[in-house]
Amino acid sequence: RYSTLLFSIVTPQGSYAPTIIAGTLNVAGGLRGDANLDGVINVSDPVHLINYIFAGGAEPPVYNGDADANEVVNVSDAVYLIAHIFNGGPPPPQ
């Protein structure tokens, strides 16, 4: 049985509103692929990932930086986003 109360979790990384899905609790915040946490998926996200991977830039939260949903933030996530943004590739899974 579910409560009618709504709540959120607030962390330094942002606010999260848990979603109840039969048998699970999903507390992922924001958009998968939104590496710089600006609320949209655009060219600045693969740039942020490339800066993190190759130049020691700010680390994105794993959920947001993991555009291809393989549980690892690496160059394949930047490639996935570039294919989505410029070549009509699939959007990051949510």
PDB file of C-alpha atoms in Angstrom:
ATOM      1  CA  ARG A   1       0.000   0.000   0.000  1.00  0.00           C
ATOM      2  CA  TYR A   2       1.329   3.437  -0.930  1.00  0.00           C
ATOM      3  CA  SER A   3       1.155   6.589   1.119  1.00  0.00           C
ATOM      4  CA  THR A   4      -0.360   9.765  -0.314  1.00  0.00           C
ATOM      5  CA  LEU A   5       2.543  11.828   1.051  1.00  0.00           C
ATOM      6  CA  LEU A   6       5.014  13.257  -1.438  1.00  0.00           C
ATOM      7  CA  PHE A   7       8.622  13.697  -0.442  1.00  0.00           C
ATOM      8  CA  SER A   8      11.991  14.427  -1.951  1.00  0.00           C
ATOM      9  CA  ILE A   9      15.612  13.804  -1.083  1.00  0.00           C
ATOM     10  CA  VAL A  10      17.922  16.823  -1.136  1.00  0.00           C
ATOM     11  CA  THR A  11      21.677  16.353  -1.609  1.00  0.00           C
ATOM     12  CA  PRO A  12      24.550  18.620  -2.666  1.00  0.00           C
ATOM     13  CA  GLN A  13      24.131  17.118  -6.166  1.00  0.00           C
ATOM     14  CA  GLY A  14      20.477  18.151  -6.401  1.00  0.00           C
ATOM     15  CA  SER A  15      16.975  17.207  -5.366  1.00  0.00           C
ATOM     16  CA  TYR A  16      15.479  13.832  -6.127  1.00  0.00           C
ATOM     17  CA  ALA A  17      11.838  12.842  -6.080  1.00  0.00           C
ATOM     18  CA  PRO A  18      11.574   9.049  -5.668  1.00  0.00           C
ATOM     19  CA  THR A  19       9.273   7.326  -8.122  1.00  0.00           C
ATOM     20  CA  ILE A  20       7.409   4.208  -7.052  1.00  0.00           C
ATOM     21  CA  ILE A  21       7.514   1.493  -9.694  1.00  0.00           C
ATOM     22  CA  ALA A  22       6.052  -1.912  -8.868  1.00  0.00           C
ATOM     23  CA  GLY A  23       8.633  -3.617  -6.669  1.00  0.00           C
ATOM     24  CA  THR A  24      11.375  -0.989  -6.979  1.00  0.00           C
ATOM     25  CA  LEU A  25      12.295   2.482  -5.849  1.00  0.00           C
ATOM     26  CA  ASN A  26      13.960   4.662  -8.473  1.00  0.00           C
ATOM     27  CA  VAL A  27      15.829   7.621  -6.979  1.00  0.00           C
ATOM     28  CA  ALA A  28      17.769   8.687 -10.063  1.00  0.00           C
ATOM     29  CA  GLY A  29      17.914  12.423 -10.424  1.00  0.00           C
ATOM     30  CA  GLY A  30      17.671  14.451 -13.574  1.00  0.00           C
ATOM     31  CA  LEU A  31      18.238  13.237 -17.117  1.00  0.00           C
ATOM     32  CA  ARG A  32      20.565  10.414 -18.050  1.00  0.00           C
ATOM     33  CA  GLY A  33      23.119  12.043 -20.359  1.00  0.00           C
ATOM     34  CA  ASP A  34      22.829  15.503 -18.777  1.00  0.00           C
ATOM     35  CA  ALA A  35      26.437  15.370 -17.565  1.00  0.00           C
ATOM     36  CA  ASN A  36      26.700  19.045 -16.617  1.00  0.00           C
ATOM     37  CA  LEU A  37      23.337  19.046 -14.787  1.00  0.00           C
ATOM     38  CA  ASP A  38      21.875  22.041 -16.638  1.00  0.00           C
ATOM     39  CA  GLY A  39      18.528  20.312 -17.247  1.00  0.00           C
ATOM     40  CA  VAL A  40      18.931  19.727 -21.013  1.00  0.00           C
ATOM     41  CA  ILE A  41      20.889  17.358 -23.217  1.00  0.00           C
ATOM     42  CA  ASN A  42      22.994  19.362 -25.656  1.00  0.00           C
ATOM     43  CA  VAL A  43      26.566  19.646 -26.975  1.00  0.00           C
ATOM     44  CA  SER A  44      27.839  20.919 -23.632  1.00  0.00           C
ATOM     45  CA  ASP A  45      27.232  17.474 -22.110  1.00  0.00           C
ATOM     46  CA  PRO A  46      29.690  15.479 -24.263  1.00  0.00           C
ATOM     47  CA  VAL A  47      32.136  18.394 -23.883  1.00  0.00           C
ATOM     48  CA  HIS A  48      31.768  18.077 -20.094  1.00  0.00           C
ATOM     49  CA  LEU A  49      32.389  14.316 -20.313  1.00  0.00           C
ATOM     50  CA  ILE A  50      35.451  14.721 -22.533  1.00  0.00           C
ATOM     51  CA  ASN A  51      36.833  17.353 -20.154  1.00  0.00           C
ATOM     52  CA  TYR A  52      36.266  14.975 -17.206  1.00  0.00           C
ATOM     53  CA  ILE A  53      37.753  11.907 -18.932  1.00  0.00           C
ATOM     54  CA  PHE A  54      40.782  13.474 -20.606  1.00  0.00           C
ATOM     55  CA  ALA A  55      41.531  16.692 -18.717  1.00  0.00           C
ATOM     56  CA  GLY A  56      40.566  15.972 -15.105  1.00  0.00           C
ATOM     57  CA  GLY A  57      37.453  18.143 -15.156  1.00  0.00           C
ATOM     58  CA  ALA A  58      34.555  17.940 -12.731  1.00  0.00           C
ATOM     59  CA  GLU A  59      33.152  14.430 -12.317  1.00  0.00           C
ATOM     60  CA  PRO A  60      29.472  14.107 -13.273  1.00  0.00           C
ATOM     61  CA  PRO A  61      27.117  11.996 -11.149  1.00  0.00           C
ATOM     62  CA  VAL A  62      27.233   8.455 -12.577  1.00  0.00           C
ATOM     63  CA  TYR A  63      23.524   8.393 -13.530  1.00  0.00           C
ATOM     64  CA  ASN A  64      23.758  11.699 -15.398  1.00  0.00           C
ATOM     65  CA  GLY A  65      27.101  11.028 -17.080  1.00  0.00           C
ATOM     66  CA  ASP A  66      26.292   7.431 -18.052  1.00  0.00           C
ATOM     67  CA  ALA A  67      24.459   8.215 -21.319  1.00  0.00           C
ATOM     68  CA  ASP A  68      24.594   4.653 -22.670  1.00  0.00           C
ATOM     69  CA  ALA A  69      23.408   3.110 -19.357  1.00  0.00           C
ATOM     70  CA  ASN A  70      26.282   0.640 -18.963  1.00  0.00           C
ATOM     71  CA  GLU A  71      26.977   1.809 -15.372  1.00  0.00           C
ATOM     72  CA  VAL A  72      30.384   3.318 -16.280  1.00  0.00           C
ATOM     73  CA  VAL A  73      31.162   6.915 -17.251  1.00  0.00           C
ATOM     74  CA  ASN A  74      33.666   6.751 -20.118  1.00  0.00           C
ATOM     75  CA  VAL A  75      34.295   8.006 -23.656  1.00  0.00           C
ATOM     76  CA  SER A  76      31.513   5.797 -25.045  1.00  0.00           C
ATOM     77  CA  ASP A  77      29.027   8.049 -23.231  1.00  0.00           C
ATOM     78  CA  ALA A  78      30.372  11.129 -25.033  1.00  0.00           C
ATOM     79  CA  VAL A  79      30.216   9.262 -28.370  1.00  0.00           C
ATOM     80  CA  TYR A  80      26.631   8.148 -27.601  1.00  0.00           C
ATOM     81  CA  LEU A  81      25.583  11.739 -26.905  1.00  0.00           C
ATOM     82  CA  ILE A  82      27.294  13.080 -30.025  1.00  0.00           C
ATOM     83  CA  ALA A  83      25.476  10.451 -32.130  1.00  0.00           C
ATOM     84  CA  HIS A  84      22.176  11.442 -30.491  1.00  0.00           C
ATOM     85  CA  ILE A  85      22.665  15.203 -30.835  1.00  0.00           C
ATOM     86  CA  PHE A  86      24.154  15.367 -34.343  1.00  0.00           C
ATOM     87  CA  ASN A  87      23.150  12.144 -36.125  1.00  0.00           C
ATOM     88  CA  GLY A  88      19.664  11.382 -34.802  1.00  0.00           C
ATOM     89  CA  GLY A  89      20.829   8.474 -32.641  1.00  0.00           C
ATOM     90  CA  PRO A  90      18.596   7.176 -29.860  1.00  0.00           C
ATOM     91  CA  PRO A  91      18.176   9.325 -26.774  1.00  0.00           C
ATOM     92  CA  PRO A  92      19.740   8.125 -23.529  1.00  0.00           C
ATOM     93  CA  PRO A  93      17.520   5.535 -21.810  1.00  0.00           C
ATOM     94  CA  GLN A  94      15.702   6.839 -18.759  1.00  0.00           C
TER      95      GLN A  94
END
